Amino acid sequence: MVRNEPITQGQETQPAGPTGPRVCVLIPTYNNENSIAEVIRQCQSYELDVLVVNDGSTDQTGPRARDAGADVIDHVSNQGKGEALLTGWQAASERGFSHVVAIDADGQHLPSDIPGFLEQVQLEPDAIIVGVRPHGAPNVPRSATIGRAISDFMLWAAAADEIQGARPDTQCGYRAYPVNHVLALGLSGRRYEMEMEVLVRAAWQGVPLRCLAIQVHYPAAEERVSHFRAFKDNVRIVGIYTRLMLMRLFWPVFRPRTKLVSGPTKPA
């Protein structure tokens, strides 16, 4: 179902704490038993609650996340990263959080960038804050570089009027989300394609997108754990892009134009 009315800027997302937004960390995970506990511990060092969505892992990811002190929600079977994010947003809202900082469980994203996200959330609580990875980082898979370029172009093609020169990293999952805004978008993707879809639909509905420069760690190829399936997931990304373009061409949806930043800000 497509949301036809804009999200009002300044609209409160969830009850905020006395000093502003209530933020937790959200970690969607699938078979990351070797890294999940350390990622949780590093996130907890910023005195944030950590919510883990265990997306049907078949290893010890769930028990290790619980042992590390996270609030864990289990999917009985693997349903995809998009579904895990959706579960996490809903759970965060039910627990009274207004925002989540979503971070990958494999150690690729550095929790030391969390303060930058928190600062941006305080400055602009209605915005989605998108982590922007540096180009030319060591051990970046060639497929990731190509996929990022294609996906970034798709965002521009689907929402050029709304993003106005902004350059979000469409394939970076390190983001801060205002949970009620994203839950209202009517997203249809349930795997990796949803991470691009949420940006397009958010831009259409007047949710600001902001960029934050982050650092990234790519393990060597023989040590890397990735559940991105190049053929299937890229087909899904193209599929959701095609659907969005058809909507833009043929469905009269009110999409307020929102001027976005032209590049990443520096982390705190």
Coordinates of C-alpha atoms in Angstrom, one line a residue:
M1 CA 0.0 0.0 0.0
V2 CA 1.4 3.4 -1.0
R3 CA 1.3 6.2 1.4
N4 CA -0.1 9.2 -0.5
E5 CA 0.3 12.0 2.1
P6 CA 3.6 13.5 3.0
I7 CA 5.1 12.9 6.4
T8 CA 4.9 16.2 8.3
Q9 CA 8.3 17.6 9.2
G10 CA 8.6 18.0 12.9
Q11 CA 6.2 15.2 13.5
E12 CA 7.1 13.3 16.6
T13 CA 8.2 9.8 16.0
Q14 CA 7.8 8.1 19.4
P15 CA 7.8 9.6 22.8
A16 CA 11.2 11.2 23.2
G17 CA 13.1 11.3 26.4
P18 CA 13.4 14.5 28.5
T19 CA 16.6 15.4 26.7
G20 CA 15.5 14.4 23.1
P21 CA 15.2 11.3 21.0
R22 CA 15.4 7.9 22.6
V23 CA 17.9 5.8 20.5
C24 CA 18.9 2.2 20.6
V25 CA 21.3 0.1 18.4
L26 CA 19.7 -2.4 16.0
I27 CA 21.7 -5.3 14.8
P28 CA 20.2 -7.6 12.1
T29 CA 22.2 -10.8 12.0
Y30 CA 22.4 -14.2 10.3
N31 CA 25.1 -16.6 11.2
N32 CA 27.6 -14.2 12.7
E33 CA 28.6 -16.2 15.8
N34 CA 32.3 -15.1 15.6
S35 CA 31.7 -11.4 15.6
I36 CA 28.3 -10.7 17.2
A37 CA 29.4 -10.5 20.8
E38 CA 32.2 -8.1 20.2
V39 CA 30.0 -5.8 18.1
I40 CA 27.4 -5.8 20.9
R41 CA 30.0 -5.0 23.5
Q42 CA 31.4 -2.1 21.6
C43 CA 28.0 -0.7 21.0
Q44 CA 27.1 -1.0 24.7
S45 CA 30.2 1.1 25.5
Y46 CA 28.1 4.1 24.4
E47 CA 25.5 3.3 27.0
L48 CA 22.9 2.4 24.5
D49 CA 20.4 -0.5 24.6
V50 CA 21.2 -3.1 21.9
L51 CA 18.4 -4.9 20.0
V52 CA 19.4 -7.9 17.9
V53 CA 17.2 -9.5 15.3
N54 CA 18.5 -13.1 14.9
D55 CA 17.2 -13.9 11.4
G56 CA 17.0 -17.6 11.6
S57 CA 20.7 -18.3 12.3
T58 CA 21.8 -21.9 12.4
D59 CA 24.9 -21.4 14.5
Q60 CA 25.4 -19.9 18.0
T61 CA 24.6 -16.3 17.0
G62 CA 21.5 -16.1 19.1
P63 CA 23.0 -17.5 22.4
R64 CA 26.1 -15.4 22.0
A65 CA 24.1 -12.3 21.5
R66 CA 22.1 -13.0 24.7
D67 CA 25.2 -13.8 26.6
A68 CA 26.6 -10.4 25.6
G69 CA 23.5 -8.7 27.1
A70 CA 21.5 -7.8 24.0
D71 CA 17.7 -7.9 23.7
V72 CA 17.3 -10.7 21.1
I73 CA 14.3 -11.3 18.9
D74 CA 14.5 -14.6 16.9
H75 CA 13.1 -15.4 13.5
V76 CA 12.3 -19.1 13.2
S77 CA 13.7 -19.1 9.7
N78 CA 15.8 -16.8 7.6
Q79 CA 13.6 -14.1 6.1
G80 CA 16.0 -11.5 4.8
K81 CA 17.7 -8.4 6.0
G82 CA 14.8 -6.2 5.1
E83 CA 12.4 -8.3 7.2
A84 CA 14.9 -8.2 10.0
L85 CA 15.1 -4.4 9.9
L86 CA 11.3 -4.2 9.8
T87 CA 11.1 -6.5 12.9
G88 CA 13.6 -4.4 14.6
W89 CA 11.9 -1.1 13.9
Q90 CA 8.6 -2.5 15.2
A91 CA 10.2 -3.8 18.3
A92 CA 12.1 -0.6 18.9
S93 CA 8.8 1.4 18.6
E94 CA 7.1 -1.0 21.0
R95 CA 9.9 -0.5 23.5
G96 CA 9.5 3.3 23.4
F97 CA 12.5 4.2 21.2
S98 CA 12.1 6.9 18.7
H99 CA 15.2 6.0 16.6
V100 CA 17.6 3.1 15.9
V101 CA 21.1 3.1 14.7
A102 CA 21.3 0.0 12.5
I103 CA 24.8 -1.6 12.2
D104 CA 26.0 -4.8 10.6
A105 CA 26.9 -7.8 12.8
D106 CA 30.0 -8.8 10.8
G107 CA 32.4 -6.1 12.2
Q108 CA 32.5 -4.2 8.9
H109 CA 31.0 -1.1 10.5
L110 CA 32.9 0.5 13.4
P111 CA 30.8 1.3 16.5
S112 CA 33.2 4.2 17.0
D113 CA 31.1 6.1 14.4
I114 CA 28.0 5.8 16.6
P115 CA 28.5 9.3 18.3
G116 CA 28.4 10.9 14.9
F117 CA 25.0 9.3 14.2
L118 CA 23.7 10.4 17.7
E119 CA 24.8 13.9 17.1
Q120 CA 23.0 14.0 13.7
V121 CA 19.8 12.5 15.2
Q122 CA 19.8 15.2 17.9
L123 CA 20.2 17.9 15.2
E124 CA 17.5 16.6 12.8
P125 CA 15.3 13.9 14.4
D126 CA 13.1 13.6 11.3
A127 CA 15.9 12.6 9.0
I128 CA 17.4 9.2 7.9
I129 CA 21.1 9.4 8.5
V130 CA 23.0 7.3 5.9
G131 CA 26.6 6.2 6.5
V132 CA 28.8 6.9 3.5
R133 CA 31.8 4.5 3.1
P134 CA 35.1 5.8 1.8
H135 CA 35.9 5.0 -1.8
G136 CA 39.1 2.9 -2.1
A137 CA 39.0 1.2 1.3
P138 CA 41.3 -1.8 1.5
N139 CA 39.9 -5.2 0.5
V140 CA 36.7 -3.8 -1.0
P141 CA 35.2 -6.5 -3.2
R142 CA 34.9 -5.4 -6.8
S143 CA 31.3 -6.6 -6.9
A144 CA 30.5 -4.3 -4.0
T145 CA 32.0 -1.3 -5.8
I146 CA 30.0 -2.0 -9.0
G147 CA 26.8 -2.8 -7.1
R148 CA 27.1 0.5 -5.2
A149 CA 27.5 2.5 -8.3
I150 CA 24.5 0.9 -10.0
S151 CA 22.3 1.2 -6.9
D152 CA 23.3 4.9 -6.3
F153 CA 22.3 5.6 -9.9
M154 CA 19.0 3.9 -9.4
L155 CA 18.3 6.2 -6.4
W156 CA 19.2 9.2 -8.5
A157 CA 16.9 8.1 -11.4
A158 CA 14.0 7.4 -9.1
A159 CA 14.2 10.4 -6.9
A160 CA 16.4 13.0 -8.6
D161 CA 14.1 15.9 -7.9
E162 CA 13.9 15.1 -4.2
I163 CA 17.6 14.3 -3.5
Q164 CA 18.9 17.3 -5.4
G165 CA 22.6 16.4 -5.6
A166 CA 22.8 14.3 -2.4
R167 CA 24.9 11.2 -2.6
P168 CA 23.7 8.7 -0.1
D169 CA 25.5 5.3 -0.1
T170 CA 22.6 3.2 -1.0
Q171 CA 24.3 -0.1 -0.1
C172 CA 25.6 0.9 3.3
G173 CA 23.5 -0.5 6.1
Y174 CA 25.0 1.7 8.8
R175 CA 22.1 4.2 9.3
A176 CA 20.0 6.0 11.8
Y177 CA 16.3 5.6 11.3
P178 CA 13.3 7.5 12.8
V179 CA 11.3 4.4 13.4
N180 CA 7.7 5.7 13.0
H181 CA 8.6 7.5 9.8
V182 CA 10.1 4.4 8.2
L183 CA 7.3 2.2 9.4
A184 CA 4.8 4.5 7.6
L185 CA 6.5 4.1 4.2
G186 CA 4.7 0.9 3.1
L187 CA 7.9 -0.9 2.1
S188 CA 7.6 -4.1 0.0
G189 CA 11.2 -5.3 -0.1
R190 CA 12.2 -7.9 2.4
R191 CA 15.8 -8.6 1.6
Y192 CA 18.7 -6.4 0.7
E193 CA 16.7 -4.5 -1.9
M194 CA 14.8 -2.8 0.9
E195 CA 17.8 -0.7 1.9
M196 CA 17.5 1.2 -1.4
E197 CA 13.7 1.2 -1.4
V198 CA 13.5 2.9 2.0
L199 CA 15.6 5.8 0.7
V200 CA 13.5 6.3 -2.4
R201 CA 10.2 6.1 -0.6
A202 CA 11.5 8.3 2.2
A203 CA 12.6 11.0 -0.3
W204 CA 9.2 10.8 -2.0
Q205 CA 7.4 11.4 1.3
G206 CA 9.5 14.3 2.4
V207 CA 11.7 12.5 5.0
P208 CA 15.1 14.2 4.8
L209 CA 18.2 12.1 4.0
R210 CA 21.5 13.1 5.5
C211 CA 24.9 11.7 4.9
L212 CA 27.6 10.9 7.5
A213 CA 31.1 9.9 6.5
I214 CA 32.1 6.6 8.2
Q215 CA 35.0 4.2 8.3
V216 CA 34.7 0.6 7.3
H217 CA 36.7 -2.6 7.8
Y218 CA 36.7 -5.2 5.1
P219 CA 38.3 -8.5 6.1
A220 CA 40.5 -10.3 3.6
A221 CA 38.5 -12.4 1.1
E222 CA 39.2 -15.7 2.9
E223 CA 37.9 -14.3 6.2
R224 CA 34.9 -12.4 4.9
V225 CA 31.3 -13.5 5.8
S226 CA 28.7 -12.2 3.4
H227 CA 25.2 -13.3 2.8
F228 CA 24.7 -11.1 -0.2
R229 CA 24.0 -13.3 -3.2
A230 CA 25.2 -11.4 -6.2
F231 CA 22.7 -12.7 -8.8
K232 CA 19.5 -13.2 -6.7
D233 CA 19.9 -10.0 -4.7
N234 CA 20.9 -7.8 -7.6
V235 CA 17.8 -9.2 -9.5
R236 CA 15.7 -8.2 -6.5
I237 CA 17.3 -4.7 -6.5
V238 CA 16.5 -4.2 -10.2
G239 CA 13.0 -5.6 -9.6
I240 CA 12.2 -3.1 -6.8
Y241 CA 13.8 -0.3 -8.9
T242 CA 11.5 -1.2 -11.9
R243 CA 8.5 -1.1 -9.6
L244 CA 9.4 2.2 -8.2
M245 CA 10.0 3.7 -11.6
L246 CA 6.6 2.5 -12.8
M247 CA 5.0 4.1 -9.7
R248 CA 6.8 7.4 -10.5
L249 CA 5.7 7.4 -14.1
F250 CA 2.1 6.2 -13.8
W251 CA 0.9 6.7 -10.2
P252 CA 0.0 10.3 -9.2
V253 CA 1.7 10.2 -5.7
F254 CA 2.3 13.5 -4.0
R255 CA 6.0 13.7 -3.4
P256 CA 7.2 17.0 -1.7
R257 CA 10.6 18.1 -2.9
T258 CA 13.2 18.0 -0.1
K259 CA 16.6 19.6 -0.6
L260 CA 19.2 17.3 0.8
V261 CA 22.9 17.7 1.7
S262 CA 25.3 17.5 -1.2
G263 CA 27.8 15.3 0.5
P264 CA 28.7 13.5 3.7
T265 CA 29.3 15.4 6.9
K266 CA 32.3 14.5 9.1
P267 CA 31.7 12.2 12.0
A268 CA 32.1 13.5 15.5

